[in-house]
C-alpha cells in the first residue's frame, strides 16, 4: 500500500511528503501506519511502531527525533480518534510509547521541551487511562526528586502542572499518594528563581482549587489536611 514512498529513517521527500518510517517498517502491521493529507494532497505518512523504534534508537540524532515529535503532535491533534483507538487496542504499545516520550522529554534541554510536553499531555488526555497517568506522575516525581535540581526540573514541574489542569482528579492522587513530592515542592518555594517558584505555585493553585467534593468522606478530609499542611509549610519557608 505504501510502496510508492521511499523509506527513510526520518525525512522529507522531494515532493514535500514527510515520512516517519524506520528501516524495519515492512515488518510492522499496516494498521500502525497513519497517512495525513493537506489540501487533498498527501502530507505525511507515519508509522506509530516506527516512531517507537526511532525514539528508542540512540543513533538517531536528537534533531531528527524533534522532527518526529512535531509530526506526532500533528497526528495526535488531527487524527486523535484513529490514534487513540490504535493505542487503546494494544495498551503495551501505548505504555511503551509514553515511556519513550518521557525519556526523551528528560533528555533534551529544558528550553526544547514544549512540543514533547504537548504531545504527552494530549496523548494522556485522549487515552483516558488512569493507570497510564498515574504511572507518568510516579515517573516524573521520582526523577524530579532524584535530580534534586529545581532549575533542571522546571520542564517536569510544567508538565505536572499541565496534567493537573487537564485531569483534575489527578490532584487527589498527587496530594494523597505523593507526599514526598509535595514536601519537595514546598522547599522549592524558597529557591531564588522566579520561573521555578511560578511553576510550583501553578501546581499548588490546582491542588487548592480542585473540587474536593469529588472525593467523599474521610478521603476529602485527608486531602484538605494535606493541602493545609503544605500551605503552612510554605508560610514557614517564606
mmCIF file of N, CA, C and O in Angstrom, residues 27-130:
data_model
loop_
_atom_site.group_PDB
_atom_site.id
_atom_site.type_symbol
_atom_site.label_atom_id
_atom_site.label_comp_id
_atom_site.label_asym_id
_atom_site.label_seq_id
_atom_site.Cartn_x
_atom_site.Cartn_y
_atom_site.Cartn_z
ATOM 1 N N UNK A 27 8.154 -4.707 8.480
ATOM 2 C CA UNK A 27 7.874 -5.749 9.471
ATOM 3 C C UNK A 27 6.664 -5.416 10.340
ATOM 4 O O UNK A 27 6.210 -6.267 11.113
ATOM 5 N N UNK A 28 6.169 -4.194 10.230
ATOM 6 C CA UNK A 28 5.064 -3.756 11.088
ATOM 7 C C UNK A 28 3.714 -3.929 10.387
ATOM 8 O O UNK A 28 3.621 -3.770 9.165
ATOM 9 N N UNK A 29 2.705 -4.241 11.167
ATOM 10 C CA UNK A 29 1.349 -4.360 10.611
ATOM 11 C C UNK A 29 0.903 -3.022 10.035
ATOM 12 O O UNK A 29 1.224 -1.950 10.573
ATOM 13 N N UNK A 30 0.159 -3.069 8.940
ATOM 14 C CA UNK A 30 -0.261 -1.839 8.261
ATOM 15 C C UNK A 30 -1.177 -0.974 9.117
ATOM 16 O O UNK A 30 -1.286 0.228 8.879
ATOM 17 N N UNK A 31 -1.804 -1.561 10.135
ATOM 18 C CA UNK A 31 -2.725 -0.776 10.963
ATOM 19 C C UNK A 31 -2.012 0.346 11.713
ATOM 20 O O UNK A 31 -2.640 1.326 12.120
ATOM 21 N N UNK A 32 -0.688 0.222 11.908
ATOM 22 C CA UNK A 32 0.057 1.233 12.662
ATOM 23 C C UNK A 32 0.434 2.446 11.816
ATOM 24 O O UNK A 32 0.967 3.420 12.341
ATOM 25 N N UNK A 33 0.152 2.393 10.527
ATOM 26 C CA UNK A 33 0.523 3.488 9.637
ATOM 27 C C UNK A 33 -0.647 4.443 9.451
ATOM 28 O O UNK A 33 -1.757 4.026 9.128
ATOM 29 N N UNK A 34 -0.371 5.725 9.653
ATOM 30 C CA UNK A 34 -1.382 6.773 9.503
ATOM 31 C C UNK A 34 -0.904 7.754 8.437
ATOM 32 O O UNK A 34 0.193 8.297 8.535
ATOM 33 N N UNK A 35 -1.731 7.960 7.429
ATOM 34 C CA UNK A 35 -1.399 8.904 6.360
ATOM 35 C C UNK A 35 -2.244 10.162 6.523
ATOM 36 O O UNK A 35 -3.461 10.087 6.721
ATOM 37 N N UNK A 36 -1.608 11.323 6.468
ATOM 38 C CA UNK A 36 -2.324 12.590 6.603
ATOM 39 C C UNK A 36 -2.339 13.318 5.272
ATOM 40 O O UNK A 36 -1.502 13.078 4.393
ATOM 41 N N UNK A 37 -3.308 14.208 5.106
ATOM 42 C CA UNK A 37 -3.425 14.998 3.884
ATOM 43 C C UNK A 37 -3.598 16.465 4.223
ATOM 44 O O UNK A 37 -4.094 16.811 5.300
ATOM 45 N N UNK A 38 -3.178 17.316 3.316
ATOM 46 C CA UNK A 38 -3.398 18.750 3.407
ATOM 47 C C UNK A 38 -3.814 19.241 2.033
ATOM 48 O O UNK A 38 -3.127 18.996 1.047
ATOM 49 N N UNK A 39 -4.954 19.922 1.982
ATOM 50 C CA UNK A 39 -5.472 20.433 0.709
ATOM 51 C C UNK A 39 -5.616 19.303 -0.309
ATOM 52 O O UNK A 39 -5.240 19.439 -1.488
ATOM 53 N N UNK A 40 -6.125 18.175 0.166
ATOM 54 C CA UNK A 40 -6.397 16.988 -0.669
ATOM 55 C C UNK A 40 -5.148 16.338 -1.226
ATOM 56 O O UNK A 40 -5.223 15.491 -2.117
ATOM 57 N N UNK A 41 -3.967 16.714 -0.694
ATOM 58 C CA UNK A 41 -2.715 16.118 -1.135
ATOM 59 C C UNK A 41 -2.043 15.393 0.036
ATOM 60 O O UNK A 41 -2.155 15.839 1.181
ATOM 61 N N UNK A 42 -1.352 14.273 -0.226
ATOM 62 C CA UNK A 42 -0.640 13.592 0.864
ATOM 63 C C UNK A 42 0.357 14.527 1.528
ATOM 64 O O UNK A 42 1.121 15.212 0.855
ATOM 65 N N UNK A 43 0.341 14.583 2.851
ATOM 66 C CA UNK A 43 1.241 15.473 3.589
ATOM 67 C C UNK A 43 2.283 14.695 4.381
ATOM 68 O O UNK A 43 3.428 15.117 4.492
ATOM 69 N N UNK A 44 1.874 13.579 4.948
ATOM 70 C CA UNK A 44 2.826 12.785 5.721
ATOM 71 C C UNK A 44 2.343 11.356 5.845
ATOM 72 O O UNK A 44 1.150 11.075 5.687
ATOM 73 N N UNK A 45 3.277 10.468 6.089
ATOM 74 C CA UNK A 45 2.949 9.079 6.380
ATOM 75 C C UNK A 45 3.762 8.686 7.609
ATOM 76 O O UNK A 45 4.975 8.844 7.639
ATOM 77 N N UNK A 46 3.067 8.253 8.627
ATOM 78 C CA UNK A 46 3.699 7.968 9.913
ATOM 79 C C UNK A 46 3.292 6.591 10.398
ATOM 80 O O UNK A 46 2.104 6.247 10.408
ATOM 81 N N UNK A 47 4.269 5.826 10.807
ATOM 82 C CA UNK A 47 4.017 4.520 11.411
ATOM 83 C C UNK A 47 4.300 4.640 12.904
ATOM 84 O O UNK A 47 5.417 4.997 13.299
ATOM 85 N N UNK A 48 3.312 4.373 13.724
ATOM 86 C CA UNK A 48 3.466 4.525 15.173
ATOM 87 C C UNK A 48 4.498 3.545 15.714
ATOM 88 O O UNK A 48 5.283 3.873 16.609
ATOM 89 N N UNK A 49 4.539 2.353 15.158
ATOM 90 C CA UNK A 49 5.543 1.373 15.583
ATOM 91 C C UNK A 49 6.950 1.865 15.222
ATOM 92 O O UNK A 49 7.901 1.696 15.999
ATOM 93 N N UNK A 50 7.083 2.487 14.050
ATOM 94 C CA UNK A 50 8.378 3.058 13.656
ATOM 95 C C UNK A 50 8.767 4.204 14.588
ATOM 96 O O UNK A 50 9.949 4.373 14.916
ATOM 97 N N UNK A 51 7.789 4.998 14.981
ATOM 98 C CA UNK A 51 8.055 6.103 15.912
ATOM 99 C C UNK A 51 8.712 5.578 17.180
ATOM 100 O O UNK A 51 9.691 6.154 17.675
ATOM 101 N N UNK A 52 8.149 4.504 17.712
ATOM 102 C CA UNK A 52 8.703 3.921 18.936
ATOM 103 C C UNK A 52 10.132 3.438 18.691
ATOM 104 O O UNK A 52 11.026 3.660 19.514
ATOM 105 N N UNK A 53 10.361 2.786 17.558
ATOM 106 C CA UNK A 53 11.705 2.297 17.234
ATOM 107 C C UNK A 53 12.705 3.441 17.134
ATOM 108 O O UNK A 53 13.827 3.357 17.640
ATOM 109 N N UNK A 54 12.301 4.523 16.479
ATOM 110 C CA UNK A 54 13.203 5.646 16.252
ATOM 111 C C UNK A 54 13.505 6.400 17.539
ATOM 112 O O UNK A 54 14.631 6.838 17.761
ATOM 113 N N UNK A 55 12.498 6.541 18.383
ATOM 114 C CA UNK A 55 12.727 7.200 19.672
ATOM 115 C C UNK A 55 13.683 6.378 20.537
ATOM 116 O O UNK A 55 14.476 6.922 21.302
ATOM 117 N N UNK A 56 13.598 5.063 20.387
ATOM 118 C CA UNK A 56 14.412 4.153 21.198
ATOM 119 C C UNK A 56 15.837 4.042 20.685
ATOM 120 O O UNK A 56 16.761 3.688 21.439
ATOM 121 N N UNK A 57 16.037 4.367 19.419
ATOM 122 C CA UNK A 57 17.339 4.207 18.767
ATOM 123 C C UNK A 57 18.279 5.346 19.163
ATOM 124 O O UNK A 57 18.056 6.516 18.811
ATOM 125 N N UNK A 58 19.330 5.038 19.882
ATOM 126 C CA UNK A 58 20.269 6.058 20.350
ATOM 127 C C UNK A 58 21.091 6.661 19.215
ATOM 128 O O UNK A 58 21.690 7.732 19.385
ATOM 129 N N UNK A 59 21.119 6.007 18.059
ATOM 130 C CA UNK A 59 21.889 6.518 16.934
ATOM 131 C C UNK A 59 21.146 7.607 16.158
ATOM 132 O O UNK A 59 21.752 8.322 15.352
ATOM 133 N N UNK A 60 19.845 7.725 16.391
ATOM 134 C CA UNK A 60 19.068 8.771 15.711
ATOM 135 C C UNK A 60 19.329 10.102 16.406
ATOM 136 O O UNK A 60 19.195 10.216 17.623
ATOM 137 N N UNK A 61 19.709 11.111 15.632
ATOM 138 C CA UNK A 61 20.040 12.413 16.192
ATOM 139 C C UNK A 61 18.831 13.044 16.873
ATOM 140 O O UNK A 61 17.687 12.856 16.450
ATOM 141 N N UNK A 62 19.108 13.817 17.924
ATOM 142 C CA UNK A 62 18.027 14.475 18.655
ATOM 143 C C UNK A 62 17.235 15.413 17.762
ATOM 144 O O UNK A 62 16.023 15.565 17.919
ATOM 145 N N UNK A 63 17.914 16.066 16.806
ATOM 146 C CA UNK A 63 17.204 16.992 15.927
ATOM 147 C C UNK A 63 16.189 16.244 15.061
ATOM 148 O O UNK A 63 15.111 16.760 14.744
ATOM 149 N N UNK A 64 16.506 15.003 14.687
ATOM 150 C CA UNK A 64 15.555 14.200 13.916
ATOM 151 C C UNK A 64 14.421 13.694 14.809
ATOM 152 O O UNK A 64 13.275 13.595 14.377
ATOM 153 N N UNK A 65 14.746 13.397 16.051
ATOM 154 C CA UNK A 65 13.691 12.993 16.978
ATOM 155 C C UNK A 65 12.739 14.157 17.233
ATOM 156 O O UNK A 65 11.541 13.965 17.442
ATOM 157 N N UNK A 66 13.277 15.380 17.217
ATOM 158 C CA UNK A 66 12.425 16.558 17.399
ATOM 159 C C UNK A 66 11.442 16.678 16.240
ATOM 160 O O UNK A 66 10.273 17.015 16.427
ATOM 161 N N UNK A 67 11.904 16.372 15.037
ATOM 162 C CA UNK A 67 11.030 16.374 13.863
ATOM 163 C C UNK A 67 9.952 15.300 14.006
ATOM 164 O O UNK A 67 8.780 15.515 13.693
ATOM 165 N N UNK A 68 10.365 14.147 14.502
ATOM 166 C CA UNK A 68 9.416 13.052 14.734
ATOM 167 C C UNK A 68 8.328 13.480 15.706
ATOM 168 O O UNK A 68 7.133 13.270 15.467
ATOM 169 N N UNK A 69 8.720 14.098 16.821
ATOM 170 C CA UNK A 69 7.761 14.501 17.849
ATOM 171 C C UNK A 69 6.815 15.571 17.309
ATOM 172 O O UNK A 69 5.620 15.569 17.624
ATOM 173 N N UNK A 70 7.327 16.479 16.475
ATOM 174 C CA UNK A 70 6.477 17.507 15.868
ATOM 175 C C UNK A 70 5.409 16.863 14.988
ATOM 176 O O UNK A 70 4.238 17.263 15.018
ATOM 177 N N UNK A 71 5.800 15.865 14.217
ATOM 178 C CA UNK A 71 4.842 15.162 13.362
ATOM 179 C C UNK A 71 3.852 14.357 14.204
ATOM 180 O O UNK A 71 2.675 14.243 13.860
ATOM 181 N N UNK A 72 4.347 13.806 15.300
ATOM 182 C CA UNK A 72 3.469 13.060 16.191
ATOM 183 C C UNK A 72 2.424 13.976 16.817
ATOM 184 O O UNK A 72 1.261 13.594 16.981
ATOM 185 N N UNK A 73 2.817 15.209 17.149
ATOM 186 C CA UNK A 73 1.859 16.176 17.691
ATOM 187 C C UNK A 73 0.767 16.466 16.669
ATOM 188 O O UNK A 73 -0.419 16.542 17.012
ATOM 189 N N UNK A 74 1.158 16.632 15.412
ATOM 190 C CA UNK A 74 0.177 16.865 14.360
ATOM 191 C C UNK A 74 -0.779 15.679 14.229
ATOM 192 O O UNK A 74 -1.990 15.849 14.054
ATOM 193 N N UNK A 75 -0.224 14.480 14.354
ATOM 194 C CA UNK A 75 -1.042 13.265 14.268
ATOM 195 C C UNK A 75 -2.017 13.181 15.438
ATOM 196 O O UNK A 75 -3.188 12.862 15.266
ATOM 197 N N UNK A 76 -1.519 13.490 16.637
ATOM 198 C CA UNK A 76 -2.370 13.464 17.830
ATOM 199 C C UNK A 76 -3.488 14.496 17.705
ATOM 200 O O UNK A 76 -4.642 14.258 18.092
ATOM 201 N N UNK A 77 -3.164 15.645 17.134
ATOM 202 C CA UNK A 77 -4.128 16.741 17.028
ATOM 203 C C UNK A 77 -5.197 16.468 15.972
ATOM 204 O O UNK A 77 -6.391 16.699 16.213
ATOM 205 N N UNK A 78 -4.775 15.963 14.808
ATOM 206 C CA UNK A 78 -5.700 15.848 13.672
ATOM 207 C C UNK A 78 -6.249 14.450 13.448
ATOM 208 O O UNK A 78 -7.198 14.278 12.667
ATOM 209 N N UNK A 79 -5.658 13.454 14.088
ATOM 210 C CA UNK A 79 -6.128 12.075 13.906
ATOM 211 C C UNK A 79 -6.296 11.401 15.263
ATOM 212 O O UNK A 79 -5.942 10.234 15.443
ATOM 213 N N UNK A 80 -6.835 12.154 16.200
ATOM 214 C CA UNK A 80 -6.900 11.672 17.576
ATOM 215 C C UNK A 80 -7.733 10.405 17.723
ATOM 216 O O UNK A 80 -7.368 9.514 18.496
ATOM 217 N N UNK A 81 -8.832 10.295 16.995
ATOM 218 C CA UNK A 81 -9.704 9.128 17.146
ATOM 219 C C UNK A 81 -8.998 7.851 16.677
ATOM 220 O O UNK A 81 -9.025 6.825 17.367
ATOM 221 N N UNK A 82 -8.351 7.931 15.502
ATOM 222 C CA UNK A 82 -7.674 6.746 14.969
ATOM 223 C C UNK A 82 -6.487 6.368 15.836
ATOM 224 O O UNK A 82 -6.289 5.190 16.153
ATOM 225 N N UNK A 83 -5.712 7.372 16.249
ATOM 226 C CA UNK A 83 -4.533 7.091 17.063
ATOM 227 C C UNK A 83 -4.932 6.525 18.424
ATOM 228 O O UNK A 83 -4.332 5.559 18.903
ATOM 229 N N UNK A 84 -5.950 7.121 19.044
ATOM 230 C CA UNK A 84 -6.412 6.628 20.348
ATOM 231 C C UNK A 84 -6.904 5.196 20.254
ATOM 232 O O UNK A 84 -6.608 4.368 21.115
ATOM 233 N N UNK A 85 -7.667 4.900 19.194
ATOM 234 C CA UNK A 85 -8.180 3.538 19.011
ATOM 235 C C UNK A 85 -7.039 2.543 18.849
ATOM 236 O O UNK A 85 -7.073 1.443 19.414
ATOM 237 N N UNK A 86 -6.010 2.928 18.090
ATOM 238 C CA UNK A 86 -4.856 2.047 17.885
ATOM 239 C C UNK A 86 -4.146 1.738 19.198
ATOM 240 O O UNK A 86 -3.842 0.592 19.508
ATOM 241 N N UNK A 87 -3.880 2.788 19.982
ATOM 242 C CA UNK A 87 -3.123 2.617 21.214
ATOM 243 C C UNK A 87 -3.938 1.913 22.290
ATOM 244 O O UNK A 87 -3.404 1.125 23.074
ATOM 245 N N UNK A 88 -5.235 2.188 22.342
ATOM 246 C CA UNK A 88 -6.081 1.521 23.332
ATOM 247 C C UNK A 88 -6.270 0.047 22.992
ATOM 248 O O UNK A 88 -6.553 -0.764 23.873
ATOM 249 N N UNK A 89 -6.103 -0.275 21.706
ATOM 250 C CA UNK A 89 -6.223 -1.668 21.280
ATOM 251 C C UNK A 89 -5.031 -2.494 21.741
ATOM 252 O O UNK A 89 -5.114 -3.720 21.831
ATOM 253 N N UNK A 90 -3.916 -1.829 22.005
ATOM 254 C CA UNK A 90 -2.713 -2.511 22.488
ATOM 255 C C UNK A 90 -2.066 -1.627 23.553
ATOM 256 O O UNK A 90 -1.235 -0.774 23.242
ATOM 257 N N UNK A 91 -2.458 -1.830 24.788
ATOM 258 C CA UNK A 91 -2.020 -0.975 25.886
ATOM 259 C C UNK A 91 -0.511 -1.024 26.064
ATOM 260 O O UNK A 91 0.115 -0.038 26.451
ATOM 261 N N UNK A 92 0.094 -2.168 25.762
ATOM 262 C CA UNK A 92 1.546 -2.287 25.912
ATOM 263 C C UNK A 92 2.279 -1.317 24.996
ATOM 264 O O UNK A 92 3.290 -0.726 25.389
ATOM 265 N N UNK A 93 1.775 -1.143 23.788
ATOM 266 C CA UNK A 93 2.378 -0.188 22.860
ATOM 267 C C UNK A 93 2.201 1.234 23.386
ATOM 268 O O UNK A 93 3.125 2.052 23.328
ATOM 269 N N UNK A 94 1.009 1.520 23.901
ATOM 270 C CA UNK A 94 0.745 2.846 24.467
ATOM 271 C C UNK A 94 1.695 3.138 25.620
ATOM 272 O O UNK A 94 2.289 4.228 25.700
ATOM 273 N N UNK A 95 1.849 2.175 26.526
ATOM 274 C CA UNK A 95 2.752 2.352 27.668
ATOM 275 C C UNK A 95 4.184 2.564 27.207
ATOM 276 O O UNK A 95 4.903 3.412 27.736
ATOM 277 N N UNK A 96 4.596 1.786 26.204
ATOM 278 C CA UNK A 96 5.971 1.886 25.707
ATOM 279 C C UNK A 96 6.217 3.241 25.044
ATOM 280 O O UNK A 96 7.261 3.873 25.261
ATOM 281 N N UNK A 97 5.260 3.702 24.246
ATOM 282 C CA UNK A 97 5.399 4.986 23.566
ATOM 283 C C UNK A 97 5.466 6.131 24.572
ATOM 284 O O UNK A 97 6.322 7.020 24.459
ATOM 285 N N UNK A 98 4.602 6.107 25.582
ATOM 286 C CA UNK A 98 4.624 7.142 26.620
ATOM 287 C C UNK A 98 5.953 7.118 27.362
ATOM 288 O O UNK A 98 6.555 8.169 27.633
ATOM 289 N N UNK A 99 6.438 5.923 27.673
ATOM 290 C CA UNK A 99 7.714 5.783 28.379
ATOM 291 C C UNK A 99 8.865 6.365 27.570
ATOM 292 O O UNK A 99 9.730 7.076 28.104
ATOM 293 N N UNK A 100 8.882 6.093 26.265
ATOM 294 C CA UNK A 100 9.944 6.613 25.398
ATOM 295 C C UNK A 100 9.873 8.136 25.286
ATOM 296 O O UNK A 100 10.898 8.814 25.287
ATOM 297 N N UNK A 101 8.664 8.666 25.198
ATOM 298 C CA UNK A 101 8.494 10.120 25.135
ATOM 299 C C UNK A 101 8.951 10.782 26.425
ATOM 300 O O UNK A 101 9.570 11.857 26.405
ATOM 301 N N UNK A 102 8.681 10.143 27.553
ATOM 302 C CA UNK A 102 9.133 10.681 28.839
ATOM 303 C C UNK A 102 10.656 10.675 28.926
ATOM 304 O O UNK A 102 11.262 11.646 29.405
ATOM 305 N N UNK A 103 11.268 9.600 28.467
ATOM 306 C CA UNK A 103 12.741 9.534 28.468
ATOM 307 C C UNK A 103 13.327 10.641 27.601
ATOM 308 O O UNK A 103 14.304 11.300 27.985
ATOM 309 N N UNK A 104 12.735 10.847 26.424
ATOM 310 C CA UNK A 104 13.212 11.905 25.529
ATOM 311 C C UNK A 104 12.966 13.286 26.135
ATOM 312 O O UNK A 104 13.797 14.187 26.034
ATOM 313 N N UNK A 105 11.835 13.436 26.798
ATOM 314 C CA UNK A 105 11.474 14.692 27.466
ATOM 315 C C UNK A 105 12.539 15.094 28.488
ATOM 316 O O UNK A 105 12.909 16.267 28.598
ATOM 317 N N UNK A 106 13.052 14.117 29.224
ATOM 318 C CA UNK A 106 14.063 14.394 30.240
ATOM 319 C C UNK A 106 15.461 14.539 29.643
ATOM 320 O O UNK A 106 16.361 15.075 30.302
ATOM 321 N N UNK A 107 15.642 14.085 28.412
ATOM 322 C CA UNK A 107 16.961 14.079 27.794
ATOM 323 C C UNK A 107 17.322 15.428 27.162
ATOM 324 O O UNK A 107 18.475 15.847 27.196
ATOM 325 N N UNK A 108 16.322 16.110 26.590
ATOM 326 C CA UNK A 108 16.613 17.339 25.847
ATOM 327 C C UNK A 108 16.776 18.518 26.790
ATOM 328 O O UNK A 108 16.421 18.454 27.973
ATOM 329 N N UNK A 109 17.294 19.610 26.262
ATOM 330 C CA UNK A 109 17.472 20.818 27.052
ATOM 331 C C UNK A 109 16.118 21.380 27.472
ATOM 332 O O UNK A 109 15.139 21.280 26.721
ATOM 333 N N UNK A 110 16.048 21.978 28.674
ATOM 334 C CA UNK A 110 14.766 22.491 29.180
ATOM 335 C C UNK A 110 14.038 23.427 28.228
ATOM 336 O O UNK A 110 12.806 23.458 28.201
ATOM 337 N N UNK A 111 14.772 24.202 27.422
ATOM 338 C CA UNK A 111 14.121 25.148 26.513
ATOM 339 C C UNK A 111 13.631 24.496 25.216
ATOM 340 O O UNK A 111 13.151 25.190 24.317
ATOM 341 N N UNK A 112 13.742 23.173 25.132
ATOM 342 C CA UNK A 112 13.318 22.465 23.914
ATOM 343 C C UNK A 112 12.222 21.443 24.195
ATOM 344 O O UNK A 112 11.991 20.537 23.386
ATOM 345 N N UNK A 113 11.554 21.573 25.317
ATOM 346 C CA UNK A 113 10.614 20.528 25.746
ATOM 347 C C UNK A 113 9.145 20.842 25.434
ATOM 348 O O UNK A 113 8.283 20.014 25.672
ATOM 349 N N UNK A 114 8.870 22.016 24.894
ATOM 350 C CA UNK A 114 7.478 22.453 24.756
ATOM 351 C C UNK A 114 6.639 21.503 23.911
ATOM 352 O O UNK A 114 5.522 21.131 24.289
ATOM 353 N N UNK A 115 7.176 21.086 22.745
ATOM 354 C CA UNK A 115 6.401 20.218 21.849
ATOM 355 C C UNK A 115 6.207 18.835 22.472
ATOM 356 O O UNK A 115 5.115 18.263 22.406
ATOM 357 N N UNK A 116 7.251 18.307 23.095
ATOM 358 C CA UNK A 116 7.137 16.979 23.732
ATOM 359 C C UNK A 116 6.108 17.038 24.852
ATOM 360 O O UNK A 116 5.309 16.113 25.036
ATOM 361 N N UNK A 117 6.137 18.119 25.623
ATOM 362 C CA UNK A 117 5.173 18.295 26.704
ATOM 363 C C UNK A 117 3.753 18.243 26.154
ATOM 364 O O UNK A 117 2.886 17.556 26.713
ATOM 365 N N UNK A 118 3.522 18.944 25.046
ATOM 366 C CA UNK A 118 2.180 18.988 24.458
ATOM 367 C C UNK A 118 1.740 17.621 23.958
ATOM 368 O O UNK A 118 0.580 17.226 24.119
ATOM 369 N N UNK A 119 2.665 16.881 23.349
ATOM 370 C CA UNK A 119 2.340 15.527 22.877
ATOM 371 C C UNK A 119 1.947 14.637 24.048
ATOM 372 O O UNK A 119 0.943 13.908 23.993
ATOM 373 N N UNK A 120 2.726 14.679 25.124
ATOM 374 C CA UNK A 120 2.436 13.854 26.302
ATOM 375 C C UNK A 120 1.084 14.192 26.901
ATOM 376 O O UNK A 120 0.284 13.305 27.220
ATOM 377 N N UNK A 121 0.818 15.495 27.058
ATOM 378 C CA UNK A 121 -0.460 15.920 27.658
ATOM 379 C C UNK A 121 -1.633 15.460 26.793
ATOM 380 O O UNK A 121 -2.607 14.884 27.301
ATOM 381 N N UNK A 122 -1.542 15.694 25.488
ATOM 382 C CA UNK A 122 -2.662 15.329 24.614
ATOM 383 C C UNK A 122 -2.856 13.818 24.547
ATOM 384 O O UNK A 122 -3.995 13.332 24.558
ATOM 385 N N UNK A 123 -1.754 13.072 24.479
ATOM 386 C CA UNK A 123 -1.878 11.614 24.440
ATOM 387 C C UNK A 123 -2.530 11.080 25.705
ATOM 388 O O UNK A 123 -3.454 10.257 25.650
ATOM 389 N N UNK A 124 -2.050 11.533 26.856
ATOM 390 C CA UNK A 124 -2.579 11.036 28.128
ATOM 391 C C UNK A 124 -4.041 11.422 28.303
ATOM 392 O O UNK A 124 -4.841 10.641 28.835
ATOM 393 N N UNK A 125 -4.411 12.609 27.851
ATOM 394 C CA UNK A 125 -5.810 13.038 27.960
ATOM 395 C C UNK A 125 -6.720 12.227 27.043
ATOM 396 O O UNK A 125 -7.813 11.819 27.435
ATOM 397 N N UNK A 126 -6.256 11.978 25.829
ATOM 398 C CA UNK A 126 -7.089 11.287 24.852
ATOM 399 C C UNK A 126 -7.197 9.788 25.142
ATOM 400 O O UNK A 126 -8.209 9.157 24.835
ATOM 401 N N UNK A 127 -6.161 9.205 25.724
ATOM 402 C CA UNK A 127 -6.214 7.773 26.037
ATOM 403 C C UNK A 127 -7.107 7.494 27.237
ATOM 404 O O UNK A 127 -7.633 6.393 27.390
ATOM 405 N N UNK A 128 -7.249 8.492 28.117
ATOM 406 C CA UNK A 128 -8.154 8.381 29.279
ATOM 407 C C UNK A 128 -7.887 7.112 30.090
ATOM 408 O O UNK A 128 -8.810 6.386 30.468
ATOM 409 N N UNK A 129 -6.618 6.857 30.327
ATOM 410 C CA UNK A 129 -6.229 5.696 31.125
ATOM 411 C C UNK A 129 -5.687 6.178 32.474
ATOM 412 O O UNK A 129 -4.623 6.806 32.521
ATOM 413 N N UNK A 130 -6.399 5.891 33.550
ATOM 414 C CA UNK A 130 -5.957 6.307 34.880
ATOM 415 C C UNK A 130 -4.586 5.732 35.211
ATOM 416 O O UNK A 130 -3.734 6.412 35.788
#
